[in-house]
Coordinates of C-alpha atoms in Angstrom, one line a residue:
Chain A
M183 CA -12.6 5.8 -18.4
R184 CA -13.7 5.3 -21.6
V185 CA -16.7 3.9 -21.9
A186 CA -17.4 0.3 -23.5
R187 CA -18.2 -0.3 -26.8
S188 CA -19.0 -3.6 -26.4
P189 CA -20.5 -3.6 -22.5
R190 CA -20.4 -7.2 -22.7
T191 CA -16.1 -6.9 -22.4
P192 CA -15.7 -6.2 -18.9
Y193 CA -18.3 -9.3 -17.3
V194 CA -16.2 -11.2 -19.8
L195 CA -12.8 -10.4 -18.2
I196 CA -13.9 -10.9 -14.5
A197 CA -15.6 -13.5 -15.4
P198 CA -12.9 -16.4 -14.1
A199 CA -12.3 -13.9 -11.1
V200 CA -16.0 -13.8 -10.1
V201 CA -17.0 -17.7 -10.9
A202 CA -13.8 -19.2 -9.1
M203 CA -14.2 -16.9 -5.9
L204 CA -18.3 -17.6 -5.8
G205 CA -17.5 -21.4 -5.6
F206 CA -14.8 -22.0 -3.5
L207 CA -14.8 -19.1 -1.0
V208 CA -18.3 -17.5 -1.0
Y209 CA -20.5 -21.0 -1.2
P210 CA -18.4 -22.3 1.7
M211 CA -18.5 -19.9 3.3
G212 CA -21.8 -19.9 2.8
S213 CA -22.4 -23.6 4.0
V214 CA -20.0 -22.8 7.0
V215 CA -23.2 -20.6 8.1
Y216 CA -25.5 -23.2 7.0
Y217 CA -23.8 -25.8 9.0
S218 CA -23.3 -24.0 11.7
L219 CA -26.8 -23.9 12.9
Q220 CA -27.5 -27.7 12.1
H221 CA -26.1 -31.0 14.5
Y222 CA -23.7 -32.5 11.7
D223 CA -21.1 -34.5 13.1
V224 CA -19.3 -37.8 11.5
T225 CA -19.4 -40.2 13.7
Q226 CA -22.7 -39.2 15.9
P227 CA -25.3 -39.4 12.4
W228 CA -28.0 -40.7 14.1
D229 CA -28.4 -36.7 15.9
N230 CA -28.3 -34.5 12.6
G231 CA -30.5 -32.7 12.0
F232 CA -31.6 -28.4 12.7
A233 CA -30.2 -27.1 16.0
G234 CA -31.1 -23.4 15.5
L235 CA -28.6 -21.7 17.6
E236 CA -27.9 -25.1 19.7
N237 CA -24.3 -24.8 19.1
F238 CA -24.2 -21.3 19.8
R239 CA -25.0 -21.7 23.0
V240 CA -23.1 -24.1 23.4
L241 CA -20.2 -22.4 22.4
L242 CA -21.1 -19.2 24.9
F243 CA -22.2 -20.3 28.1
E244 CA -20.7 -23.8 28.2
D245 CA -17.2 -23.9 26.6
P246 CA -14.6 -22.6 28.2
L247 CA -11.8 -23.6 25.5
F248 CA -13.6 -21.1 23.1
W249 CA -13.0 -18.0 25.1
Q250 CA -9.8 -19.6 26.6
S251 CA -8.2 -19.9 22.7
L252 CA -10.0 -17.0 22.0
G253 CA -8.3 -14.7 25.0
F254 CA -4.7 -16.8 23.7
S255 CA -5.4 -15.9 19.8
V256 CA -5.8 -11.9 20.7
K257 CA -2.6 -12.0 23.1
W258 CA -0.6 -13.8 19.9
V259 CA -2.0 -11.1 17.8
V260 CA -1.5 -7.8 19.4
V261 CA 1.8 -9.3 20.6
E262 CA 3.0 -9.9 17.2
V263 CA 1.8 -7.7 15.3
V264 CA 2.9 -4.7 17.9
L265 CA 6.8 -6.6 17.8
Q266 CA 6.5 -6.7 14.1
L267 CA 5.9 -3.5 13.6
L268 CA 8.2 -1.9 15.9
F269 CA 10.9 -4.4 14.0
G270 CA 9.9 -3.7 11.0
L271 CA 10.1 0.0 11.0
A272 CA 13.1 0.0 12.4
L273 CA 14.4 -2.3 9.4
A274 CA 13.2 0.0 7.1
L275 CA 14.2 2.9 8.1
I276 CA 17.5 1.8 8.2
V277 CA 18.0 -0.2 5.0
N278 CA 16.5 3.1 3.6
E279 CA 19.8 4.9 4.0
T280 CA 22.2 5.1 2.0
F281 CA 24.9 2.7 2.8
I282 CA 27.6 0.2 1.5
G283 CA 26.1 -3.1 1.2
R284 CA 22.4 -1.8 1.2
A285 CA 21.1 -4.4 -1.8
V286 CA 22.7 -7.4 0.1
S287 CA 21.5 -6.4 3.2
R288 CA 17.7 -6.0 2.1
A289 CA 17.6 -9.6 0.1
L290 CA 18.9 -11.3 3.4
V291 CA 16.7 -9.6 5.9
F292 CA 13.7 -9.8 3.7
S293 CA 14.6 -13.6 3.2
P294 CA 12.8 -14.8 5.9
W295 CA 9.4 -13.3 4.6
A296 CA 9.7 -16.5 1.9
V297 CA 10.4 -19.2 4.2
S298 CA 6.6 -21.2 5.0
G299 CA 5.7 -22.0 8.6
V300 CA 6.8 -26.0 8.8
L301 CA 9.9 -24.3 7.9
T302 CA 10.5 -22.0 10.7
T303 CA 9.0 -25.0 13.2
G304 CA 12.2 -27.1 11.6
I305 CA 14.1 -24.9 12.0
W306 CA 13.2 -23.7 15.4
I307 CA 13.0 -26.9 16.5
L308 CA 16.7 -27.8 15.7
L309 CA 18.0 -23.9 17.9
Y310 CA 15.5 -24.7 20.7
N311 CA 16.0 -29.0 20.8
P312 CA 18.9 -29.0 24.3
S313 CA 20.7 -31.8 22.2
T314 CA 21.0 -29.7 18.9
G315 CA 20.3 -26.2 19.0
I316 CA 22.0 -23.2 20.1
F317 CA 21.9 -23.1 23.9
R318 CA 23.8 -26.0 24.0
Y319 CA 27.0 -23.7 22.5
L320 CA 25.8 -20.8 24.8
A321 CA 26.2 -22.8 28.0
D322 CA 29.7 -24.2 26.7
L323 CA 30.8 -19.9 26.1
G324 CA 29.2 -19.8 29.8
I325 CA 26.0 -17.8 29.2
G326 CA 23.0 -20.3 30.4
T327 CA 22.7 -23.7 31.9
Y328 CA 22.6 -27.2 29.5
D329 CA 19.1 -28.0 30.1
T330 CA 17.4 -24.9 28.6
A331 CA 14.9 -26.7 26.8
P332 CA 12.1 -23.4 25.9
L333 CA 9.9 -25.7 24.2
A334 CA 9.0 -28.1 26.6
D335 CA 9.1 -25.4 29.7
P336 CA 5.1 -24.0 29.7
S337 CA 7.0 -21.1 31.5
T338 CA 9.0 -19.7 27.9
V339 CA 6.6 -21.8 25.2
F340 CA 4.9 -18.9 24.5
T341 CA 8.3 -16.2 24.3
A342 CA 9.6 -19.1 22.2
A343 CA 6.5 -19.5 19.1
V344 CA 7.0 -15.6 19.6
V345 CA 10.5 -15.1 19.2
A346 CA 10.0 -18.0 15.6
E347 CA 7.2 -15.9 14.3
L348 CA 8.4 -12.7 14.5
W349 CA 11.5 -14.0 13.2
R350 CA 9.6 -14.1 9.6
G351 CA 7.2 -12.0 10.2
V352 CA 9.3 -8.9 10.6
P353 CA 10.0 -8.7 6.9
F354 CA 6.5 -8.0 6.1
F355 CA 6.7 -4.9 7.9
A356 CA 10.2 -3.7 6.0
I357 CA 9.0 -4.6 2.9
L358 CA 5.3 -2.3 3.1
L359 CA 7.0 0.1 5.3
L360 CA 10.0 0.6 2.8
A361 CA 7.6 0.4 -0.1
D362 CA 5.4 3.5 1.6
L363 CA 8.8 5.2 2.3
Q364 CA 10.6 4.9 -1.0
T365 CA 7.4 7.8 -1.8
V366 CA 8.5 10.8 0.8
S367 CA 9.6 13.7 -0.9
G368 CA 13.2 14.5 -0.5
D369 CA 12.7 17.7 -0.5
L370 CA 10.6 17.7 2.5
Y371 CA 13.2 16.9 4.5
E372 CA 15.2 18.7 3.3
A373 CA 13.4 21.8 4.0
A374 CA 12.6 20.6 7.4
S375 CA 16.5 21.0 8.2
V376 CA 16.9 23.3 6.7
D377 CA 14.8 25.2 9.6
G378 CA 16.8 23.5 11.7
A379 CA 14.3 20.0 12.4
S380 CA 16.1 17.3 14.4
R381 CA 16.0 13.6 13.4
I382 CA 13.8 12.9 15.8
R383 CA 11.4 16.0 14.8
R384 CA 11.6 15.0 11.3
F385 CA 10.3 11.2 11.7
V386 CA 7.8 12.9 13.7
H387 CA 5.8 15.3 12.2
I388 CA 7.1 14.3 8.1
T389 CA 7.6 10.1 8.3
L390 CA 5.1 9.3 10.9
P391 CA 2.0 11.2 9.1
H392 CA 3.0 10.0 5.5
L393 CA 3.5 6.3 7.0
K394 CA -0.1 6.5 8.2
D395 CA -2.4 4.9 6.1
A396 CA 0.5 2.1 5.4
I397 CA 1.2 1.3 8.8
I398 CA -2.9 1.4 9.2
L399 CA -3.1 -1.3 6.2
S400 CA -0.5 -3.7 7.0
T401 CA -0.6 -4.0 11.1
L402 CA -4.5 -5.2 10.1
L403 CA -4.0 -7.2 7.7
R404 CA -1.3 -8.8 9.8
A405 CA -3.9 -9.1 12.5
V406 CA -5.8 -11.0 10.2
W407 CA -3.1 -13.0 8.9
E408 CA -1.5 -14.0 12.2
F409 CA -5.0 -14.9 13.9
N410 CA -6.0 -16.7 10.7
N411 CA -2.5 -18.8 10.4
V412 CA -2.0 -21.6 12.1
D413 CA 1.3 -23.5 10.5
L414 CA 3.3 -22.4 12.9
L415 CA 2.0 -23.6 16.1
Y416 CA 0.1 -26.4 14.8
T417 CA 3.3 -28.0 14.0
L418 CA 6.2 -26.1 16.6
T419 CA 3.9 -26.6 20.1
G420 CA 0.8 -28.3 18.3
G421 CA -1.6 -25.6 20.5
G422 CA 0.0 -27.7 23.5
P423 CA 0.9 -27.9 26.6
A424 CA -2.0 -28.4 28.3
H425 CA -3.9 -25.7 25.4
Q426 CA -1.8 -22.8 26.3
T427 CA -1.1 -22.3 23.1
T428 CA -4.3 -22.9 21.2
T429 CA -5.6 -20.2 19.3
L430 CA -9.0 -20.1 18.1
P431 CA -8.6 -21.5 15.1
L432 CA -6.0 -24.4 15.7
Y433 CA -9.1 -25.4 18.0
V434 CA -10.9 -25.0 14.6
A435 CA -9.0 -27.6 12.8
A436 CA -8.6 -29.9 15.8
K437 CA -12.3 -30.2 16.1
A438 CA -12.5 -30.8 12.6
V439 CA -9.9 -32.4 11.5
Q440 CA -9.5 -35.1 14.4
S441 CA -13.2 -35.2 16.5
H442 CA -15.5 -34.6 13.0
D443 CA -18.1 -32.2 14.5
F444 CA -18.3 -30.1 11.3
G445 CA -21.5 -28.5 13.2
Y446 CA -19.8 -27.1 16.3
G447 CA -16.7 -26.8 14.4
S448 CA -18.4 -24.3 11.4
A449 CA -20.0 -22.3 14.8
L450 CA -16.5 -21.4 15.8
T451 CA -15.5 -20.7 12.4
T452 CA -18.7 -18.6 12.2
A453 CA -17.7 -17.0 15.5
A454 CA -14.3 -16.3 14.9
F455 CA -15.3 -14.6 11.0
V456 CA -17.9 -12.7 13.0
V457 CA -15.6 -11.1 15.3
L458 CA -12.5 -10.6 13.1
T459 CA -15.4 -8.5 11.0
F460 CA -16.3 -6.3 13.7
F461 CA -12.2 -6.0 15.2
S462 CA -11.5 -4.8 11.2
I463 CA -14.4 -1.9 11.0
A464 CA -13.7 -0.7 14.4
Y465 CA -9.5 -0.5 13.8
L466 CA -10.2 1.6 10.3
R467 CA -13.0 3.6 12.0
L468 CA -11.0 4.4 15.1
S469 CA -7.8 4.6 13.5
K470 CA -9.3 7.5 10.7
F471 CA -7.5 5.4 7.6
G472 CA -7.7 7.5 5.3
A473 CA -8.1 11.0 6.6
R474 CA -5.9 13.9 5.5
T475 CA -3.5 14.4 9.0
Chain B
M1219 CA 46.8 29.9 16.8
T1220 CA 46.3 32.6 13.9
T1221 CA 43.4 29.9 11.8
T1222 CA 41.0 30.7 15.0
L1223 CA 41.4 34.5 13.3
T1224 CA 41.3 34.4 9.8
R1225 CA 37.8 32.6 9.1
P1226 CA 35.7 32.7 12.4
V1227 CA 32.3 33.1 10.5
A1228 CA 32.6 29.7 9.1
R1229 CA 32.1 28.2 12.3
T1230 CA 28.9 29.4 13.3
A1231 CA 27.3 30.3 9.9
P1232 CA 27.7 27.5 7.0
P1233 CA 26.7 28.2 4.2
V1234 CA 22.7 27.6 3.0
G1235 CA 21.4 25.6 0.2
R1236 CA 24.0 23.3 0.1
K1237 CA 24.6 22.0 3.1
P1238 CA 23.4 17.8 3.3
V1239 CA 20.8 16.2 5.0
N1240 CA 23.1 15.5 8.3
R1241 CA 23.4 12.3 7.4
V1242 CA 22.6 9.0 9.9
S1243 CA 26.5 7.4 12.0
R1244 CA 27.9 4.6 10.2
W1245 CA 27.5 3.1 13.3
Q1246 CA 24.1 3.8 13.4
I1247 CA 23.9 2.3 10.5
Y1248 CA 26.2 -1.0 10.7
L1249 CA 25.3 -1.7 15.1
P1250 CA 21.5 -2.7 14.6
L1251 CA 21.9 -3.6 10.8
G1252 CA 24.4 -6.1 11.9
L1253 CA 23.0 -7.5 15.1
Y1254 CA 19.3 -7.6 13.2
L1255 CA 21.6 -9.8 10.0
L1256 CA 22.5 -11.9 13.2
F1257 CA 19.2 -12.8 14.5
T1258 CA 18.6 -13.4 10.3
L1259 CA 21.3 -15.8 9.5
V1260 CA 22.2 -17.5 12.3
P1261 CA 18.4 -20.3 12.4
F1262 CA 19.4 -20.7 8.3
Y1263 CA 23.0 -20.5 9.0
W1264 CA 21.9 -23.5 11.6
M1265 CA 19.5 -25.6 9.1
V1266 CA 22.5 -25.4 6.5
V1267 CA 25.3 -27.1 9.3
F1268 CA 23.0 -29.8 10.5
A1269 CA 21.7 -30.6 6.8
F1270 CA 25.9 -30.7 5.4
R1271 CA 27.8 -32.1 8.2
P1272 CA 28.4 -36.0 8.4
R1273 CA 25.8 -37.8 11.5
G1274 CA 27.5 -37.3 14.9
S1275 CA 29.2 -34.4 14.4
N1276 CA 29.4 -31.4 17.1
S1277 CA 31.1 -29.1 15.0
L1278 CA 29.2 -26.0 14.3
L1279 CA 31.2 -25.9 10.6
P1280 CA 29.7 -28.1 8.1
W1281 CA 33.1 -30.0 7.8
P1282 CA 34.0 -31.9 5.8
V1283 CA 30.9 -31.7 4.0
T1284 CA 28.8 -34.7 3.0
L1285 CA 25.4 -35.3 1.1
D1286 CA 24.7 -38.5 3.1
N1287 CA 22.0 -36.3 4.4
F1288 CA 20.3 -35.3 1.4
E1289 CA 20.5 -38.7 -0.2
H1290 CA 18.5 -39.9 2.6
V1291 CA 15.9 -37.6 2.4
W1292 CA 15.5 -37.1 -1.2
T1293 CA 15.6 -40.8 -2.4
G1294 CA 15.0 -42.9 1.0
M1295 CA 11.9 -40.5 2.4
G1296 CA 10.7 -38.9 -1.2
F1297 CA 11.5 -36.1 -1.0
S1298 CA 12.0 -36.0 -4.6
V1299 CA 8.5 -36.8 -4.9
F1300 CA 7.5 -33.9 -2.9
F1301 CA 9.9 -31.4 -4.7
Q1302 CA 8.2 -32.6 -8.4
N1303 CA 4.0 -32.5 -6.7
S1304 CA 5.7 -29.0 -5.1
L1305 CA 6.7 -27.8 -7.7
L1306 CA 3.6 -29.0 -10.0
V1307 CA 1.1 -27.0 -7.9
G1308 CA 3.5 -23.8 -7.5
V1309 CA 3.6 -23.5 -11.4
A1310 CA -0.1 -24.2 -12.1
S1311 CA -1.0 -22.0 -9.3
L1312 CA 1.0 -19.3 -10.3
V1313 CA -0.5 -19.4 -14.2
S1314 CA -3.8 -19.8 -13.4
T1315 CA -3.4 -17.0 -10.5
T1316 CA -0.9 -14.5 -12.9
V1317 CA -4.0 -15.3 -15.6
I1318 CA -7.6 -15.1 -14.4
A1319 CA -5.5 -11.7 -12.1
L1320 CA -4.6 -10.3 -15.1
A1321 CA -8.2 -10.4 -17.1
G1322 CA -9.8 -9.1 -13.9
G1323 CA -7.7 -7.2 -12.8
Y1324 CA -7.9 -4.8 -16.5
A1325 CA -11.5 -4.5 -16.6
L1326 CA -11.5 -3.1 -12.4
A1327 CA -9.0 -0.9 -13.7
R1328 CA -10.7 0.4 -17.5
Y1329 CA -14.1 -0.5 -17.2
D1330 CA -17.1 1.5 -15.2
F1331 CA -19.4 -1.7 -15.2
R1332 CA -22.3 -2.1 -13.1
G1333 CA -21.6 -4.8 -10.2
R1334 CA -17.5 -3.4 -9.9
Q1335 CA -18.0 -1.3 -6.6
L1336 CA -19.8 -4.9 -4.7
F1337 CA -17.5 -7.2 -6.6
L1338 CA -14.4 -4.3 -4.8
V1339 CA -16.2 -4.9 -1.7
G1340 CA -16.9 -9.0 -1.6
M1341 CA -13.1 -9.1 -2.8
L1342 CA -12.5 -7.5 0.0
C1343 CA -14.6 -9.7 2.8
T1344 CA -12.6 -12.0 1.6
Q1345 CA -9.8 -11.5 3.3
F1346 CA -11.5 -11.9 7.0
I1347 CA -12.4 -15.7 5.7
P1348 CA -9.8 -17.4 7.7
G1349 CA -8.2 -20.1 5.3
A1350 CA -8.0 -23.1 7.9
M1351 CA -11.5 -22.5 8.5
M1352 CA -12.5 -23.9 4.9
L1353 CA -11.1 -27.2 5.3
I1354 CA -14.4 -28.4 6.0
P1355 CA -16.6 -26.9 3.4
L1356 CA -13.3 -26.9 1.0
F1357 CA -13.1 -30.6 1.7
E1358 CA -16.4 -31.7 0.3
I1359 CA -16.7 -29.7 -2.2
F1360 CA -13.6 -31.2 -3.8
R1361 CA -15.3 -34.8 -2.5
T1362 CA -18.3 -33.8 -4.6
L1363 CA -16.1 -32.8 -7.5
G1364 CA -13.8 -35.8 -7.0
L1365 CA -10.7 -33.9 -6.5
V1366 CA -9.6 -35.6 -3.0
N1367 CA -6.5 -36.3 -3.1
S1368 CA -5.1 -34.5 -6.4
L1369 CA -3.3 -31.8 -7.1
W1370 CA -5.5 -30.2 -8.5
A1371 CA -7.4 -29.3 -5.4
L1372 CA -4.5 -27.3 -4.0
V1373 CA -3.8 -25.5 -7.1
I1374 CA -7.7 -24.7 -6.8
A1375 CA -7.1 -23.6 -3.3
E1376 CA -4.7 -21.5 -3.7
T1377 CA -5.4 -20.0 -7.0
V1378 CA -9.1 -18.5 -5.2
F1379 CA -6.9 -17.8 -2.2
Q1380 CA -4.1 -15.8 -4.4
L1381 CA -6.8 -13.7 -6.2
P1382 CA -8.2 -11.1 -4.5
L1383 CA -4.9 -9.6 -3.4
S1384 CA -4.0 -10.0 -6.8
L1385 CA -6.7 -8.3 -8.6
I1386 CA -5.8 -5.5 -6.7
L1387 CA -2.0 -5.5 -7.4
I1388 CA -2.9 -5.6 -11.2
S1389 CA -5.5 -3.0 -11.4
G1390 CA -3.5 -1.0 -9.2
F1391 CA -1.4 -1.2 -11.4
V1392 CA -3.0 -0.4 -15.2
K1393 CA -4.0 2.6 -13.3
N1394 CA -0.5 3.9 -13.4
I1395 CA -0.6 3.9 -17.3
P1396 CA -2.1 6.1 -19.2
I1397 CA -4.8 5.2 -21.3
E1398 CA -3.1 7.6 -23.5
L1399 CA -0.9 5.1 -24.1
E1400 CA -3.8 2.6 -25.4
Q1401 CA -5.7 5.4 -27.0
A1402 CA -2.7 6.0 -29.2
A1403 CA -2.6 2.1 -29.9
W1404 CA -5.9 1.8 -31.2
V1405 CA -5.6 5.1 -33.6
D1406 CA -2.6 3.8 -34.9
G1407 CA -5.9 1.2 -35.6
C1408 CA -5.0 -2.0 -33.4
S1409 CA -8.1 -3.4 -31.7
R1410 CA -8.5 -3.4 -28.2
L1411 CA -6.2 -6.8 -27.5
R1412 CA -3.5 -6.2 -29.3
G1413 CA -3.5 -2.8 -28.2
F1414 CA -3.4 -4.4 -24.8
F1415 CA -0.5 -7.1 -26.0
A1416 CA 1.3 -4.3 -27.6
V1417 CA 1.6 -1.4 -24.5
V1418 CA -0.3 -2.5 -21.6
L1419 CA 1.0 -6.0 -21.0
P1420 CA 5.4 -4.7 -21.2
M1421 CA 4.3 -2.3 -18.5
L1422 CA 3.3 -4.8 -16.1
R1423 CA 6.2 -6.7 -16.1
P1424 CA 6.8 -5.7 -12.4
A1425 CA 3.1 -6.5 -11.4
L1426 CA 3.5 -9.4 -12.6
V1427 CA 6.5 -10.9 -11.4
A1428 CA 4.9 -9.6 -7.7
V1429 CA 2.0 -11.6 -8.4
G1430 CA 3.5 -14.8 -9.6
S1431 CA 5.5 -15.1 -8.0
F1432 CA 3.3 -14.3 -4.4
A1433 CA 1.7 -17.6 -5.6
F1434 CA 4.7 -19.8 -6.9
I1435 CA 5.6 -18.8 -3.0
H1436 CA 2.7 -18.9 -0.8
S1437 CA 1.5 -22.0 -2.5
W1438 CA 5.1 -23.3 -2.1
N1439 CA 5.0 -22.7 1.7
N1440 CA 0.8 -24.0 2.1
F1441 CA 0.5 -26.4 4.2
L1442 CA -3.2 -27.3 6.0
F1443 CA -4.8 -27.0 2.5
A1444 CA -2.0 -29.9 1.6
L1445 CA -2.4 -31.4 4.6
M1446 CA -5.8 -31.7 4.3
F1447 CA -6.9 -32.0 0.5
V1448 CA -4.1 -35.0 -0.2
N1449 CA -4.1 -37.9 2.3
E1450 CA -1.8 -40.3 -0.3
Q1451 CA 1.9 -40.6 0.3
D1452 CA 2.7 -40.0 -3.6
K1453 CA 1.4 -36.0 -3.4
F1454 CA 2.3 -35.0 -0.3
T1455 CA 3.9 -31.7 -0.9
L1456 CA 7.1 -30.4 0.8
P1457 CA 5.8 -28.7 3.6
V1458 CA 3.1 -31.8 4.6
G1459 CA 6.6 -34.3 4.2
L1460 CA 8.8 -31.8 6.4
A1461 CA 5.7 -31.9 9.1
F1462 CA 6.0 -35.6 9.4
T1463 CA 9.4 -35.0 9.7
I1464 CA 9.4 -32.9 12.7
G1465 CA 6.8 -35.3 13.7
E1466 CA 9.3 -37.4 14.2
F1467 CA 10.5 -36.1 17.4
S1468 CA 13.2 -38.0 18.7
A1469 CA 15.0 -38.8 15.5
D1470 CA 17.0 -37.2 12.6
F1471 CA 17.8 -34.0 12.5
G1472 CA 20.0 -34.4 9.4
A1473 CA 17.0 -35.4 7.5
L1474 CA 15.2 -32.1 9.5
A1475 CA 17.5 -30.3 8.0
A1476 CA 18.5 -31.3 5.0
G1477 CA 14.8 -32.0 3.6
G1478 CA 14.5 -28.0 5.4
V1479 CA 17.1 -27.0 2.7
V1480 CA 15.3 -28.6 -0.5
A1481 CA 12.3 -26.5 0.3
A1482 CA 13.9 -23.5 1.2
V1483 CA 16.4 -23.1 -1.9
P1484 CA 14.1 -22.7 -4.2
V1485 CA 11.6 -19.7 -2.9
V1486 CA 14.7 -18.1 -1.3
L1487 CA 16.3 -17.8 -4.5
V1488 CA 13.2 -16.6 -6.6
F1489 CA 12.5 -14.2 -3.6
A1490 CA 16.4 -12.5 -3.6
V1491 CA 15.4 -12.3 -6.9
I1492 CA 12.5 -10.8 -7.6
Q1493 CA 12.5 -8.6 -3.8
R1494 CA 13.7 -5.3 -5.6
Y1495 CA 10.5 -5.1 -8.2
L1496 CA 8.4 -6.2 -5.0
V1497 CA 9.2 -3.4 -3.1
Q1498 CA 9.7 -1.1 -6.6
G1499 CA 6.0 -2.0 -7.2
L1500 CA 4.7 -1.8 -3.9
S1501 CA 5.7 1.8 -3.5
A1502 CA 4.5 2.3 -7.4
G1503 CA 1.0 3.2 -5.6
A1504 CA -0.7 -0.2 -5.4
V1505 CA -1.1 -0.4 -1.3
K1506 CA -3.0 2.1 -1.0
G1507 CA -5.3 0.1 -3.4

């Protein structure tokens, strides 16, 4: 690396990024932590003031919805990430082969990645609705019944939301894993198959070890993203029925947007941030990210 | 009968070396791929059918084609305004993200300066900050700056949230460009700046395409910031407009579908063009940081 002639150059170059992130990421995050120690409710300004750990005490011991929404967040993230990874890996392996129509297939199967959460909701509402949806036409063919309404039925709403999110989530893994698959040296496979290794053995002993770091990193990024993302559930189920599909961020958004209890909302935010950070560190440690295999 | 006697060896011992890595058979590709394509495309198709077919039709073909739904959402429901707003926010975020990340990414890749490590760690930490949870403090900041109900609030928020990933991508790419190429330009009398524009920038094209389109697609799709920071209807972006169409549950599926097509077409087109660069770009090693 060349020693800079003018020591100021790198600072000038990076200054806009630093200023933007200090002002609009770090400072707000700090103020969240500050508010979490305050009573700060727009509708009850007479109670505002320093609260100490009061918000956290309420959160831990008196708010069943905190634990419920945290529990649902975990379930949502685990189910989504595992399924997206499995389908995404399979898809990446398929479109990594050489076959006719590969370029078009790639563009098509990757395309839901570009679609927003709100639009995903719009599309799947059309598909799930008993009067406009696919189930009516399936019932015409003798499959299922005419009154199938996955979003209205508490026993199916979770599955319905999972499938909709899978639809736009799988391409993320497929793209990242395909990118990594393309860096596997063909010589390795050649050598292995000359030695008589079956395809499954080659997958287990060459492909998977090669993909390991990409899988760890993409599952972590995705887990954080799925944990934080609210667009789909906010518009598809609204967290219902009866808070059944309320994630922690959704709960925070509801607290902040609807009830204006910023102090308590900030305490929830801080709790979520702590949970995420600990989870991420533990995940990277336990999975031995970056370790040679 | 005689053939079995002529070349018995060929069966058991194929010539070594020329043998292709045993190929996956066709149906092992096309069957799962076909099923997955069905899962991907049926939802899109459903939206298109509802957008283009006349009201009250039950057909699963969008025939006869009508543009009534589009006329209704475009002029009647204000989607032309939402579209312009989304486009403005998308392009502005694209430009600001790319320019800021280009400068910063170059500095991270080519200079060793005090605070570099701290910055990298800090950038990683920002990935854990839940966007949904920044709503309250960001709202307060924008209120102080007088930017509530301004599209610039969205541009700023989008840019900031896109920066960490963009910086990582670009600095990864710059690192992959041999410094000797730049040094050659300096020897030829180029300033560092001119060398950058002449040598580095052209080679960064795939990275810029990836970063720019990420920024555009993300801000085009963002819902929560737009919902929170903007509350006058003539400042709505497409996702907010769409969410309100969804909210009116009882009603107009044709309008919902047409609005969806309006929101989908630009990003899906952009994505179709860039997805090959994306895979190339990511496999260039940028993912591994």
